XYZ file of N, CA and C in Angstrom:
543
model
N -55.876 -81.982 -66.355
C -55.724 -81.419 -65.028
C -56.007 -82.500 -63.985
N -55.142 -82.632 -63.047
C -55.334 -83.595 -61.972
C -55.950 -82.880 -60.767
N -57.015 -83.458 -60.239
C -57.656 -82.886 -59.060
C -56.840 -83.241 -57.828
N -56.684 -82.267 -56.958
C -55.962 -82.476 -55.707
C -56.827 -81.938 -54.572
N -57.780 -82.769 -54.098
C -58.754 -82.267 -53.120
C -58.175 -81.883 -51.777
N -56.917 -82.196 -51.516
C -56.310 -81.878 -50.224
C -55.650 -80.498 -50.228
N -55.765 -79.741 -51.323
C -55.102 -78.441 -51.396
C -56.035 -77.311 -50.992
N -55.448 -76.154 -50.736
C -56.204 -74.966 -50.300
C -57.192 -74.478 -51.349
N -56.951 -74.788 -52.609
C -57.789 -74.231 -53.666
C -59.238 -74.702 -53.579
N -59.507 -75.727 -52.799
C -60.864 -76.238 -52.673
C -61.600 -75.676 -51.454
N -60.999 -74.766 -50.735
C -61.649 -74.173 -49.566
C -62.694 -73.154 -50.012
N -63.862 -73.237 -49.421
C -64.948 -72.295 -49.662
C -65.296 -71.692 -48.309
N -65.410 -70.387 -48.236
C -65.727 -69.801 -46.941
C -66.380 -68.441 -47.032
N -67.009 -68.099 -45.930
C -67.664 -66.799 -45.795
C -67.499 -66.300 -44.371
N -67.509 -64.991 -44.241
C -67.571 -64.370 -42.926
C -68.785 -63.445 -42.939
N -69.591 -63.586 -41.931
C -70.820 -62.810 -41.849
C -70.791 -61.979 -40.581
N -70.751 -60.640 -40.735
C -70.748 -59.793 -39.537
C -72.124 -59.788 -38.879
N -72.125 -59.958 -37.596
C -73.356 -59.907 -36.799
C -73.104 -58.860 -35.720
N -73.210 -57.607 -36.091
C -72.882 -56.528 -35.171
C -74.091 -56.175 -34.306
N -74.472 -57.184 -33.533
C -75.550 -57.068 -32.562
C -75.327 -58.158 -31.519
N -76.023 -58.078 -30.421
C -75.873 -59.093 -29.376
C -76.376 -60.431 -29.905
N -75.576 -61.462 -29.733
C -75.901 -62.792 -30.247
C -76.013 -63.766 -29.080
N -77.078 -64.507 -29.072
C -77.240 -65.596 -28.106
C -76.540 -66.812 -28.723
N -75.339 -67.116 -28.232
C -74.537 -68.195 -28.841
C -75.228 -69.549 -28.754
N -75.912 -69.797 -27.642
C -76.621 -71.070 -27.510
C -77.702 -71.219 -28.565
N -78.431 -70.135 -28.795
C -79.477 -70.143 -29.819
C -78.879 -70.260 -31.216
N -77.750 -69.599 -31.437
C -77.084 -69.689 -32.739
C -76.598 -71.118 -32.979
N -76.040 -71.738 -31.962
C -75.612 -73.147 -32.097
C -76.811 -74.054 -32.385
N -77.935 -73.771 -31.733
C -79.146 -74.554 -31.964
C -79.615 -74.384 -33.412
N -79.553 -73.168 -33.933
C -79.943 -72.911 -35.324
C -79.017 -73.655 -36.284
N -77.725 -73.603 -36.020
C -76.756 -74.314 -36.857
C -77.065 -75.805 -36.855
N -77.326 -76.349 -35.675
C -77.628 -77.775 -35.561
C -78.881 -78.142 -36.367
N -79.938 -77.350 -36.239
C -81.180 -77.656 -36.953
C -80.963 -77.655 -38.463
N -80.231 -76.665 -38.962
C -79.969 -76.594 -40.399
C -79.091 -77.769 -40.835
N -78.092 -78.101 -40.036
C -77.214 -79.224 -40.380
C -77.982 -80.536 -40.475
N -78.943 -80.723 -39.603
C -79.683 -81.979 -39.603
C -80.646 -82.068 -40.792
N -80.934 -80.956 -41.435
C -81.794 -80.968 -42.614
C -81.033 -81.267 -43.897
N -79.704 -81.184 -43.861
C -78.910 -81.321 -45.075
C -77.851 -82.406 -44.883
N -78.053 -83.534 -45.558
C -77.133 -84.657 -45.396
C -75.716 -84.325 -45.850
N -75.572 -83.497 -46.864
C -74.231 -83.182 -47.371
C -73.363 -82.547 -46.295
N -73.975 -81.808 -45.385
C -73.212 -81.152 -44.327
C -72.671 -82.152 -43.304
N -73.213 -83.350 -43.294
C -72.792 -84.387 -42.352
C -71.992 -85.485 -43.052
N -71.387 -85.126 -44.170
C -70.648 -86.085 -44.993
C -69.202 -86.194 -44.563
N -68.693 -87.406 -44.662
C -67.260 -87.640 -44.549
C -66.905 -88.692 -45.585
N -65.637 -88.869 -45.804
C -65.177 -89.848 -46.787
C -64.236 -90.829 -46.109
N -64.313 -92.070 -46.521
C -63.440 -93.101 -45.980
C -62.717 -93.776 -47.134
N -61.461 -94.114 -46.875
C -60.654 -94.824 -47.860
C -60.969 -96.313 -47.816
N -60.848 -96.941 -48.941
C -61.055 -98.381 -49.024
C -59.906 -98.970 -49.828
N -59.251 -99.975 -49.292
C -58.109 -100.564 -49.992
C -58.418 -101.940 -50.575
N -59.683 -102.280 -50.652
C -60.046 -103.557 -51.265
C -59.862 -103.454 -52.781
N -59.201 -104.431 -53.404
C -58.875 -104.310 -54.820
C -60.097 -104.266 -55.738
N -61.202 -104.813 -55.325
C -62.390 -104.862 -56.162
C -63.362 -103.708 -55.898
N -63.017 -102.815 -54.989
C -63.930 -101.731 -54.596
C -63.394 -100.379 -55.034
N -64.250 -99.389 -54.968
C -63.807 -98.019 -55.231
C -62.800 -97.605 -54.169
N -61.995 -96.595 -54.494
C -60.928 -96.197 -53.563
C -61.439 -95.438 -52.345
N -62.598 -94.805 -52.458
C -63.158 -94.126 -51.284
C -64.677 -94.114 -51.385
N -65.289 -93.927 -50.233
C -66.736 -93.904 -50.148
C -67.189 -92.703 -49.334
N -68.363 -92.209 -49.699
C -69.003 -91.138 -48.952
C -69.860 -91.768 -47.869
N -69.743 -91.240 -46.657
C -70.530 -91.731 -45.531
C -71.310 -90.545 -44.961
N -72.607 -90.732 -44.773
C -73.472 -89.703 -44.195
C -73.738 -90.069 -42.737
N -73.419 -89.176 -41.846
C -73.628 -89.429 -40.428
C -75.062 -89.084 -40.028
N -75.597 -89.839 -39.095
C -76.911 -89.509 -38.521
C -76.762 -88.426 -37.452
N -75.535 -88.192 -37.024
C -75.230 -87.178 -36.013
C -74.795 -85.888 -36.706
N -74.877 -84.799 -35.991
C -74.380 -83.515 -36.484
C -72.872 -83.491 -36.260
N -72.111 -83.562 -37.331
C -70.653 -83.636 -37.235
C -69.968 -82.304 -37.506
N -70.744 -81.253 -37.725
C -70.172 -79.952 -38.052
C -69.471 -79.377 -36.824
N -68.247 -78.935 -37.033
C -67.450 -78.354 -35.960
C -67.825 -76.883 -35.785
N -68.264 -76.516 -34.580
C -68.593 -75.118 -34.264
C -67.715 -74.694 -33.097
N -66.889 -73.678 -33.336
C -65.976 -73.180 -32.312
C -66.397 -71.779 -31.886
N -66.103 -71.443 -30.645
C -66.256 -70.078 -30.153
C -64.878 -69.453 -30.060
N -64.765 -68.211 -30.468
C -63.493 -67.504 -30.362
C -63.752 -66.103 -29.835
N -63.187 -65.817 -28.687
C -63.238 -64.471 -28.112
C -61.973 -63.750 -28.542
N -62.128 -62.579 -29.126
C -60.939 -61.815 -29.492
C -60.857 -60.576 -28.604
N -59.659 -60.094 -28.379
C -59.509 -58.914 -27.524
C -60.009 -57.667 -28.243
N -60.289 -56.652 -27.471
C -60.635 -55.357 -28.069
C -59.408 -54.850 -28.817
N -59.568 -54.628 -30.088
C -58.484 -54.120 -30.922
C -58.995 -52.875 -31.636
N -58.062 -52.111 -32.186
C -58.437 -50.852 -32.841
C -59.368 -51.072 -34.026
N -59.084 -52.081 -34.831
C -59.904 -52.351 -36.003
C -60.328 -53.824 -35.987
N -61.426 -54.143 -35.286
C -61.822 -55.551 -35.159
C -62.188 -56.198 -36.498
N -62.781 -55.442 -37.434
C -63.119 -56.028 -38.736
C -61.863 -56.488 -39.465
N -60.824 -55.679 -39.448
C -59.571 -56.060 -40.098
C -58.961 -57.275 -39.402
N -58.995 -57.282 -38.076
C -58.476 -58.411 -37.307
C -59.202 -59.704 -37.705
N -60.533 -59.646 -37.782
C -61.326 -60.828 -38.130
C -61.062 -61.240 -39.581
N -60.933 -60.268 -40.482
C -60.645 -60.600 -41.880
C -59.319 -61.340 -42.008
N -58.300 -60.889 -41.303
C -56.994 -61.556 -41.356
C -57.066 -62.939 -40.713
N -57.771 -63.038 -39.591
C -57.961 -64.342 -38.946
C -58.711 -65.282 -39.889
N -59.763 -64.789 -40.523
C -60.579 -65.591 -41.436
C -59.737 -66.158 -42.579
N -58.887 -65.333 -43.163
C -58.051 -65.800 -44.274
C -57.152 -66.962 -43.853
N -56.612 -66.893 -42.643
C -55.763 -67.993 -42.151
C -56.603 -69.216 -41.782
N -57.743 -68.982 -41.139
C -58.584 -70.058 -40.639
C -59.317 -70.785 -41.762
N -59.870 -70.037 -42.685
C -60.701 -70.622 -43.732
C -59.878 -71.268 -44.834
N -58.946 -70.511 -45.363
C -58.230 -70.962 -46.558
C -57.006 -71.786 -46.187
N -57.296 -72.943 -45.638
C -56.272 -73.928 -45.313
C -56.743 -75.247 -45.917
N -55.917 -76.217 -45.861
C -56.307 -77.488 -46.463
C -57.349 -78.183 -45.597
N -58.162 -78.962 -46.245
C -59.159 -79.794 -45.569
C -58.771 -81.240 -45.811
N -58.602 -81.992 -44.755
C -58.331 -83.420 -44.883
C -59.673 -84.115 -45.071
N -60.000 -84.462 -46.316
C -61.338 -85.002 -46.579
C -61.549 -86.382 -45.961
N -60.478 -87.009 -45.498
C -60.615 -88.327 -44.882
C -60.493 -88.285 -43.361
N -60.235 -87.110 -42.780
C -59.992 -87.086 -41.347
C -60.844 -86.119 -40.563
N -60.805 -84.873 -40.926
C -61.449 -83.856 -40.091
C -62.845 -83.542 -40.614
N -63.662 -82.866 -39.796
C -64.967 -82.425 -40.289
C -64.789 -81.518 -41.515
N -65.643 -81.703 -42.499
C -65.516 -80.943 -43.747
C -66.284 -79.630 -43.723
N -67.034 -79.404 -42.674
C -67.730 -78.129 -42.490
C -67.339 -77.615 -41.115
N -66.838 -76.374 -41.077
C -66.430 -75.748 -39.814
C -67.072 -74.374 -39.713
N -67.485 -74.040 -38.531
C -67.989 -72.699 -38.258
C -67.282 -72.159 -37.031
N -67.156 -70.858 -36.991
C -66.612 -70.184 -35.815
C -67.511 -69.001 -35.493
N -67.871 -68.898 -34.227
C -68.589 -67.729 -33.730
C -67.531 -66.864 -33.064
N -67.215 -65.744 -33.684
C -66.161 -64.854 -33.191
C -66.824 -63.673 -32.496
N -66.377 -63.379 -31.296
C -66.955 -62.275 -30.524
C -65.872 -61.331 -30.044
N -66.200 -60.057 -30.109
C -65.344 -58.998 -29.582
C -66.260 -58.080 -28.778
N -66.580 -58.513 -27.587
C -67.553 -57.775 -26.785
C -68.958 -58.267 -27.093
N -69.951 -57.569 -26.553
C -71.333 -58.017 -26.685
C -71.930 -57.803 -28.066
N -71.605 -56.676 -28.711
C -72.293 -56.310 -29.946
C -71.450 -56.460 -31.205
N -70.275 -57.036 -31.107
C -69.439 -57.277 -32.281
C -69.205 -58.778 -32.410
N -69.901 -59.382 -33.347
C -69.815 -60.819 -33.568
C -69.717 -61.092 -35.058
N -69.134 -62.222 -35.384
C -69.039 -62.670 -36.766
C -69.296 -64.167 -36.777
N -69.947 -64.633 -37.813
C -70.098 -66.059 -38.041
C -69.204 -66.409 -39.222
N -68.198 -67.233 -38.971
C -67.268 -67.652 -40.011
C -67.616 -69.071 -40.433
N -67.514 -69.317 -41.719
C -67.876 -70.608 -42.278
C -66.795 -71.048 -43.249
N -66.373 -72.308 -43.137
C -65.375 -72.865 -44.042
C -65.738 -74.310 -44.350
N -65.629 -74.665 -45.623
C -65.895 -76.044 -46.021
C -65.037 -76.399 -47.216
N -65.021 -77.660 -47.532
C -64.363 -78.129 -48.743
C -65.377 -78.034 -49.881
N -64.910 -77.694 -51.052
C -65.787 -77.529 -52.212
C -66.543 -78.815 -52.549
N -66.056 -79.953 -52.116
C -66.745 -81.214 -52.365
C -68.098 -81.258 -51.646
N -68.258 -80.433 -50.593
C -69.498 -80.386 -49.822
C -70.438 -79.304 -50.344
N -69.946 -78.079 -50.456
C -70.753 -76.954 -50.938
C -69.908 -76.069 -51.839
N -70.560 -75.464 -52.814
C -69.872 -74.472 -53.630
C -70.209 -73.086 -53.079
N -69.811 -72.052 -53.776
C -70.022 -70.695 -53.283
C -71.482 -70.340 -53.077
N -72.336 -70.672 -54.039
C -73.766 -70.378 -53.915
C -74.375 -71.207 -52.785
N -73.982 -72.465 -52.684
C -74.477 -73.314 -51.601
C -74.069 -72.782 -50.239
N -72.865 -72.207 -50.151
C -72.403 -71.624 -48.890
C -73.243 -70.428 -48.479
N -73.589 -69.590 -49.440
C -74.452 -68.433 -49.152
C -75.816 -68.922 -48.673
N -76.360 -69.900 -49.368
C -77.662 -70.446 -48.986
C -77.617 -71.041 -47.580
N -76.533 -71.735 -47.256
C -76.364 -72.334 -45.926
C -76.391 -71.251 -44.844
N -75.629 -70.191 -45.033
C -75.619 -69.108 -44.042
C -76.991 -68.452 -43.929
N -77.667 -68.244 -45.044
C -78.999 -67.646 -44.999
C -79.965 -68.510 -44.196
N -79.877 -69.817 -44.385
C -80.758 -70.722 -43.629
C -80.451 -70.661 -42.136
N -79.166 -70.619 -41.794
C -78.795 -70.504 -40.377
C -79.379 -69.228 -39.786
N -79.242 -68.121 -40.500
C -79.735 -66.842 -39.984
C -81.257 -66.815 -39.891
N -81.959 -67.385 -40.872
C -83.425 -67.457 -40.789
C -83.851 -68.320 -39.601
N -83.152 -69.421 -39.402
C -83.480 -70.297 -38.272
C -83.201 -69.579 -36.953
N -82.074 -68.880 -36.865
C -81.733 -68.130 -35.650
C -82.810 -67.081 -35.346
N -83.223 -66.346 -36.377
C -84.257 -65.318 -36.188
C -85.569 -65.936 -35.711
N -85.938 -67.074 -36.288
C -87.176 -67.748 -35.870
C -87.069 -68.197 -34.412
N -85.953 -68.820 -34.063
C -85.781 -69.285 -32.685
C -85.753 -68.113 -31.702
N -85.099 -67.024 -32.085
C -85.035 -65.841 -31.216
C -86.423 -65.232 -31.001
N -87.297 -65.388 -31.999
C -88.665 -64.873 -31.882
C -89.598 -65.886 -31.224
N -89.040 -67.039 -30.819
C -89.857 -68.057 -30.168
C -90.708 -68.849 -31.143
N -90.347 -68.806 -32.416
C -91.099 -69.504 -33.453
C -90.331 -70.738 -33.923
N -91.045 -71.744 -34.409
C -90.335 -72.890 -34.988
C -89.744 -72.490 -36.345
N -88.650 -73.103 -36.685
C -88.019 -72.846 -37.982
C -88.687 -73.726 -39.034
N -89.253 -73.078 -40.024
C -89.882 -73.817 -41.104
C -89.044 -73.619 -42.354
N -88.638 -74.725 -42.936
C -87.806 -74.626 -44.138
C -88.632 -74.114 -45.297
N -87.972 -73.466 -46.188
C -88.596 -72.951 -47.396
C -88.409 -73.922 -48.560
N -87.871 -75.077 -48.274
C -87.493 -75.983 -49.346
C -88.640 -76.918 -49.707
N -89.228 -76.629 -50.813
C -90.260 -77.477 -51.379
C -89.813 -77.774 -52.796
N -88.927 -78.756 -52.925
C -88.242 -78.999 -54.179
C -89.207 -79.344 -55.306
N -90.221 -80.129 -55.033
C -91.177 -80.509 -56.077
C -91.872 -79.269 -56.641
N -92.250 -78.335 -55.752
C -92.882 -77.097 -56.218
C -91.905 -76.266 -57.045
N -90.642 -76.214 -56.611
C -89.616 -75.478 -57.344
C -89.455 -76.047 -58.757
N -89.379 -77.367 -58.867
C -89.210 -78.001 -60.178
C -90.410 -77.684 -61.069
N -91.599 -77.783 -60.507
C -92.801 -77.480 -61.291
C -92.782 -76.030 -61.795
N -92.470 -75.090 -60.913
C -92.406 -73.682 -61.315
C -91.304 -73.459 -62.340
N -90.150 -74.060 -62.111
C -89.027 -73.895 -63.022
C -89.364 -74.447 -64.402
N -89.966 -75.619 -64.450
C -90.323 -76.213 -65.739
C -91.363 -75.380 -66.456
N -92.342 -74.861 -65.715
C -93.373 -74.058 -66.379
C -92.774 -72.770 -66.948
N -91.748 -72.240 -66.281
C -91.067 -71.059 -66.826
C -90.182 -71.419 -68.008
N -89.515 -72.565 -67.916
C -88.571 -72.954 -68.959
C -89.259 -73.547 -70.186
N -90.456 -74.074 -70.027
C -91.136 -74.731 -71.143
C -92.104 -73.804 -71.879
N -91.887 -72.513 -71.780
C -92.735 -71.592 -72.533
C -92.429 -71.750 -74.025
N -93.372 -71.455 -74.881
C -93.123 -71.572 -76.329
C -91.902 -70.762 -76.788
N -91.709 -69.591 -76.188
C -90.568 -68.754 -76.574
C -89.240 -69.432 -76.225
N -89.170 -70.005 -75.025
C -87.942 -70.658 -74.600
C -87.659 -71.894 -75.454
N -88.687 -72.692 -75.691
C -88.503 -73.885 -76.519
C -88.078 -73.519 -77.936
N -88.671 -72.477 -78.494
C -88.288 -72.032 -79.841
C -86.838 -71.558 -79.856
N -86.449 -70.843 -78.852
C -85.064 -70.345 -78.766
C -84.074 -71.508 -78.845
N -84.307 -72.554 -78.045
C -83.383 -73.683 -78.003
C -83.478 -74.550 -79.245
N -84.661 -74.642 -79.865
C -84.768 -75.400 -81.122
C -83.950 -74.747 -82.228
N -83.940 -73.428 -82.251
C -83.171 -72.706 -83.265
C -81.671 -72.970 -83.109
N -81.221 -73.234 -81.933
C -79.790 -73.404 -81.674
C -79.328 -74.856 -81.666
N -80.250 -75.789 -81.831
C -79.833 -77.193 -81.802
C -79.648 -77.761 -83.195
């Protein structure tokens, strides 16, 4: 199988309904804070034509390169259906991994209390589970900022590894895998 990263099949996306009043400035601030914590979200790729070098390189920006757009939609009979159809066209399109931002968000509003946060990325940046985690972090950060609190990440990787190993290295687990090797 030949990989074709420029095709639609690598698009990963989510739409999250926020059917409450949203402070867009605060939401943008939350998105920015989360983006600055994760280098993969600020990744781009560059081509290299030097014969002795790899064909492309990953570059991590020190700036927040994630594209965040605002979209106001008119009052329609079924706004959820309208947003779902818009999302399918907006999200599931090709991503130029060498040109455009690889992570895009859209804040879609239909009046004060009907909002959606749309997210689209190339699979090279995040997979489906990573996309869910990304949205959860944005929402936790937004809630903290809205409450006037600083956003504290829950990511303590060393503690996670220690807990995971202690769970995985139980005598029962080790015996299970020894029997199968």
